[in-house]
Short mmCIF file of C-alpha atoms in Angstrom, two decimals:
data_model
loop_
_atom_site.label_atom_id
_atom_site.label_comp_id
_atom_site.label_asym_id
_atom_site.label_seq_id
_atom_site.Cartn_x
_atom_site.Cartn_y
_atom_site.Cartn_z
CA UNK A 1 58.11 74.34 157.93
CA UNK A 2 60.39 71.34 157.54
CA UNK A 3 62.63 71.52 154.49
CA UNK A 4 65.29 69.14 153.19
CA UNK A 5 67.38 70.30 150.26
CA UNK A 6 69.82 67.91 148.61
CA UNK A 7 72.74 68.93 146.43
CA UNK A 8 75.90 67.47 144.98
CA UNK A 9 74.56 65.10 142.38
CA UNK A 10 75.91 64.91 138.86
CA UNK A 11 77.67 62.81 136.27
CA UNK A 12 80.68 60.81 137.42
CA UNK A 13 82.77 58.09 135.81
CA UNK A 14 82.81 54.54 137.17
CA UNK A 15 85.25 54.34 140.05
CA UNK A 16 84.82 58.01 140.83
CA UNK A 17 83.60 59.81 143.92
CA UNK A 18 80.85 62.24 144.80
CA UNK A 19 79.62 63.85 148.01
CA UNK A 20 75.95 64.58 148.50
CA UNK A 21 74.66 67.12 150.99
CA UNK A 22 71.24 67.62 152.52
CA UNK A 23 70.53 70.93 154.22
CA UNK A 24 67.78 70.67 156.81
CA UNK A 25 65.61 73.34 158.40
CA UNK A 26 62.39 73.70 160.34
CA UNK A 27 63.06 71.09 163.02
CA UNK A 28 65.64 70.22 165.68
CA UNK A 29 68.02 68.42 163.36
CA UNK A 30 70.18 66.79 166.03
CA UNK A 31 67.15 65.06 167.58
CA UNK A 32 66.31 62.92 164.57
CA UNK A 33 67.92 60.07 162.75
CA UNK A 34 68.33 60.74 159.06
CA UNK A 35 68.57 58.42 156.10
CA UNK A 36 69.45 58.27 152.44
CA UNK A 37 67.09 56.41 150.10
CA UNK A 38 67.72 56.00 146.39
CA UNK A 39 65.62 55.25 143.34
CA UNK A 40 67.14 53.98 140.12
CA UNK A 41 65.47 55.28 136.94
CA UNK A 42 62.05 53.70 136.59
CA UNK A 43 62.58 51.51 139.64
CA UNK A 44 61.43 51.34 143.24
CA UNK A 45 62.83 52.71 146.48
CA UNK A 46 65.97 51.34 148.12
CA UNK A 47 67.18 52.24 151.59
CA UNK A 48 70.89 53.13 151.44
CA UNK A 49 72.11 54.38 154.81
CA UNK A 50 71.06 55.87 158.14
CA UNK A 51 72.68 57.85 160.93
CA UNK A 52 71.59 58.54 164.48
CA UNK A 53 70.83 62.06 165.69
CA UNK A 54 74.19 62.38 167.41
CA UNK A 55 76.04 60.88 164.47
CA UNK A 56 77.49 58.19 166.68
CA UNK A 57 75.75 55.28 164.95
CA UNK A 58 75.74 54.60 161.23
CA UNK A 59 74.20 51.84 159.12
CA UNK A 60 74.53 50.81 155.49
CA UNK A 61 72.85 48.58 152.95
CA UNK A 62 75.06 45.69 151.88
CA UNK A 63 75.13 47.10 148.35
CA UNK A 64 77.04 50.20 149.47
CA UNK A 65 78.91 49.02 152.57
CA UNK A 66 82.60 49.87 152.39
CA UNK A 67 82.07 52.37 149.57
CA UNK A 68 79.66 54.96 151.01
CA UNK A 69 80.00 56.95 154.24
CA UNK A 70 77.16 58.80 155.90
CA UNK A 71 77.86 61.68 158.26
CA UNK A 72 76.24 64.78 159.66
CA UNK A 73 77.23 68.19 161.00
CA UNK A 74 74.62 69.17 163.57
CA UNK A 75 76.11 72.66 163.89
CA UNK A 76 75.29 73.20 160.21
CA UNK A 77 72.06 71.15 160.13
CA UNK A 78 73.49 69.19 157.24
CA UNK A 79 73.57 65.51 156.31
CA UNK A 80 76.20 64.07 153.96
CA UNK A 81 76.77 60.99 151.88
CA UNK A 82 80.31 60.40 150.62
CA UNK A 83 80.18 57.97 147.72
CA UNK A 84 83.40 56.33 146.54
CA UNK A 85 84.15 53.61 143.99
CA UNK A 86 80.94 54.40 142.19
CA UNK A 87 79.40 51.84 139.87
CA UNK A 88 76.86 52.06 137.08
CA UNK A 89 74.31 50.42 139.35
CA UNK A 90 74.59 53.36 141.77
CA UNK A 91 72.88 55.56 139.19
CA UNK A 92 69.76 56.86 140.89
CA UNK A 93 67.97 59.79 142.43
CA UNK A 94 69.18 60.06 146.01
CA UNK A 95 66.75 61.34 148.62
CA UNK A 96 67.49 62.36 152.17
CA UNK A 97 64.68 61.57 154.56
CA UNK A 98 63.80 62.42 158.14
CA UNK A 99 62.73 59.78 160.62
CA UNK A 100 59.21 60.27 161.92
CA UNK A 101 60.09 59.59 165.55
CA UNK A 102 62.40 61.64 167.74
CA UNK A 103 65.37 60.19 169.59
CA UNK A 104 65.51 56.79 167.92
CA UNK A 105 67.57 55.12 165.21
CA UNK A 106 65.06 52.27 164.98
CA UNK A 107 63.26 51.79 161.69
CA UNK A 108 60.43 54.29 161.45
CA UNK A 109 58.52 55.87 158.56
CA UNK A 110 59.90 58.97 156.93
CA UNK A 111 57.66 61.97 157.35
CA UNK A 112 59.74 64.38 155.25
CA UNK A 113 61.82 63.84 152.15
CA UNK A 114 64.02 66.11 150.09
CA UNK A 115 63.36 66.67 146.40
CA UNK A 116 66.20 64.34 145.44
CA UNK A 117 69.47 64.73 143.56
CA UNK A 118 70.38 62.66 140.52
CA UNK A 119 73.63 60.74 140.44
CA UNK A 120 74.64 59.30 137.09
CA UNK A 121 77.59 56.93 136.90
CA UNK A 122 78.69 56.53 133.32
CA UNK A 123 81.77 56.75 131.15
CA UNK B 1 64.55 40.07 156.10
CA UNK B 2 60.87 40.63 155.35
CA UNK B 3 60.00 40.84 151.65
CA UNK B 4 56.98 42.92 150.65
CA UNK B 5 55.06 41.99 147.51
CA UNK B 6 52.60 44.52 146.11
CA UNK B 7 49.80 43.72 143.72
CA UNK B 8 48.67 44.44 141.16
CA UNK B 9 51.64 46.03 139.46
CA UNK B 10 49.34 48.43 137.63
CA UNK B 11 45.75 49.39 138.31
CA UNK B 12 43.80 51.12 135.54
CA UNK B 13 40.80 53.00 136.89
CA UNK B 14 38.67 56.04 136.19
CA UNK B 15 38.25 59.09 138.44
CA UNK B 16 35.55 58.42 141.00
CA UNK B 17 36.23 54.69 141.16
CA UNK B 18 37.50 52.79 144.18
CA UNK B 19 41.09 51.58 144.25
CA UNK B 20 42.23 48.60 146.30
CA UNK B 21 45.97 47.97 146.58
CA UNK B 22 47.52 44.95 148.25
CA UNK B 23 50.78 44.49 150.14
CA UNK B 24 51.75 41.02 151.30
CA UNK B 25 54.67 40.37 153.65
CA UNK B 26 56.80 37.22 153.65
CA UNK B 27 56.60 37.13 157.47
CA UNK B 28 54.23 38.62 159.99
CA UNK B 29 54.72 42.36 160.47
CA UNK B 30 54.89 43.03 164.19
CA UNK B 31 52.52 45.56 165.73
CA UNK B 32 51.20 46.40 162.27
CA UNK B 33 54.32 48.45 161.54
CA UNK B 34 53.31 49.01 157.95
CA UNK B 35 53.30 52.34 156.10
CA UNK B 36 52.10 53.49 152.70
CA UNK B 37 53.59 56.22 150.52
CA UNK B 38 52.40 57.98 147.40
CA UNK B 39 54.86 59.10 144.73
CA UNK B 40 54.02 61.27 141.74
CA UNK B 41 56.37 61.62 138.74
CA UNK B 42 59.37 63.79 139.53
CA UNK B 43 58.43 64.08 143.20
CA UNK B 44 59.60 62.55 146.43
CA UNK B 45 57.42 59.98 148.16
CA UNK B 46 54.80 61.28 150.60
CA UNK B 47 53.77 59.41 153.74
CA UNK B 48 50.08 58.50 153.63
CA UNK B 49 49.48 55.80 156.23
CA UNK B 50 51.44 54.49 159.24
CA UNK B 51 50.65 51.77 161.74
CA UNK B 52 48.73 50.04 158.93
CA UNK B 53 45.66 52.24 159.35
CA UNK B 54 46.50 55.70 160.72
CA UNK B 55 46.50 58.59 158.27
CA UNK B 56 49.46 60.92 158.31
CA UNK B 57 48.95 64.64 158.84
CA UNK B 58 46.96 66.29 156.07
CA UNK B 59 46.01 63.10 154.25
CA UNK B 60 42.38 63.11 153.00
CA UNK B 61 39.99 60.59 154.50
CA UNK B 62 39.38 58.95 151.13
CA UNK B 63 42.67 57.13 151.86
CA UNK B 64 42.40 54.27 154.31
CA UNK B 65 44.64 51.41 155.34
CA UNK B 66 43.79 48.07 156.85
CA UNK B 67 45.24 44.67 157.58
CA UNK B 68 47.52 42.88 159.98
CA UNK B 69 49.97 40.01 160.08
CA UNK B 70 51.06 39.47 156.50
CA UNK B 71 48.23 41.04 154.48
CA UNK B 72 47.65 44.76 154.19
CA UNK B 73 45.45 46.92 151.98
CA UNK B 74 45.39 50.55 150.93
CA UNK B 75 41.99 51.73 149.73
CA UNK B 76 41.22 54.97 147.94
CA UNK B 77 37.46 55.31 148.18
CA UNK B 78 36.91 57.64 145.23
CA UNK B 79 39.82 58.44 143.00
CA UNK B 80 40.55 62.10 142.42
CA UNK B 81 42.69 63.21 139.45
CA UNK B 82 45.61 63.94 141.78
CA UNK B 83 45.57 60.37 143.15
CA UNK B 84 46.99 58.79 140.01
CA UNK B 85 50.49 57.91 141.13
CA UNK B 86 52.67 55.05 142.34
CA UNK B 87 52.06 53.68 145.81
CA UNK B 88 54.62 51.88 147.95
CA UNK B 89 54.20 49.93 151.15
CA UNK B 90 56.99 49.88 153.71
CA UNK B 91 57.66 47.71 156.73
CA UNK B 92 59.32 49.19 159.81
CA UNK B 93 59.73 48.60 163.54
CA UNK B 94 63.06 46.82 163.70
CA UNK B 95 65.75 48.17 165.98
CA UNK B 96 67.91 48.33 162.84
CA UNK B 97 67.05 51.39 160.72
CA UNK B 98 67.00 49.58 157.38
CA UNK B 99 63.57 49.91 155.81
CA UNK B 100 61.99 47.50 153.39
CA UNK B 101 59.81 48.79 150.55
CA UNK B 102 57.44 46.91 148.32
CA UNK B 103 57.87 47.09 144.57
CA UNK B 104 55.04 49.57 144.11
CA UNK B 105 51.62 49.71 142.46
CA UNK B 106 50.96 52.24 139.73
CA UNK B 107 47.44 53.63 139.67
CA UNK B 108 46.83 54.97 136.18
CA UNK B 109 43.93 56.64 134.45
CA UNK B 110 41.85 54.23 132.41
#
């Protein structure tokens, strides 16, 4: 059974940093691109970042480019999102999501999502 | 960048009724690379439909998708109590992994 379990969310002041983790199980983690998608309170879904299965290719939304860094440790089956210079508008539930198709970083639907972790940026 | 516009914003229906949700793209979606997700309060989204009309694993056949080009539809033939939720369409297929979501349609109990 595929499972994605996020952690690391919490309350942080503007300008602060936070690192999210997503522990994966039930599939060959290194074979799939992974993404982070966020949802501000009461709002829709926003793609944030993606990383290839090997970790060699990374992509970011313009809204987080230069502030967030996605990475993965395939030996630990874990995905990360390092978030620096946080702003109030980064407040959201952050989901990790697994690409539906093996061996590609191309845009594909997400067939599994984690339960989400809430990040609140406020003084 | 393709923009997805969903309508209506809210749909008020009773259990047993038919729900018809629309997703319109600002440009043609190649190869019908259009997916639909369901999201219930406090839960992550769940993939319902991919390729505009193919049901994902375990999705009941009361859910169906149709359309091509710029106009797509999600139909729920007879609403069950567990179907009241928010539904999002999503365009994919680009070599770049960024995914575009529509703004969502909330299906609420009338």
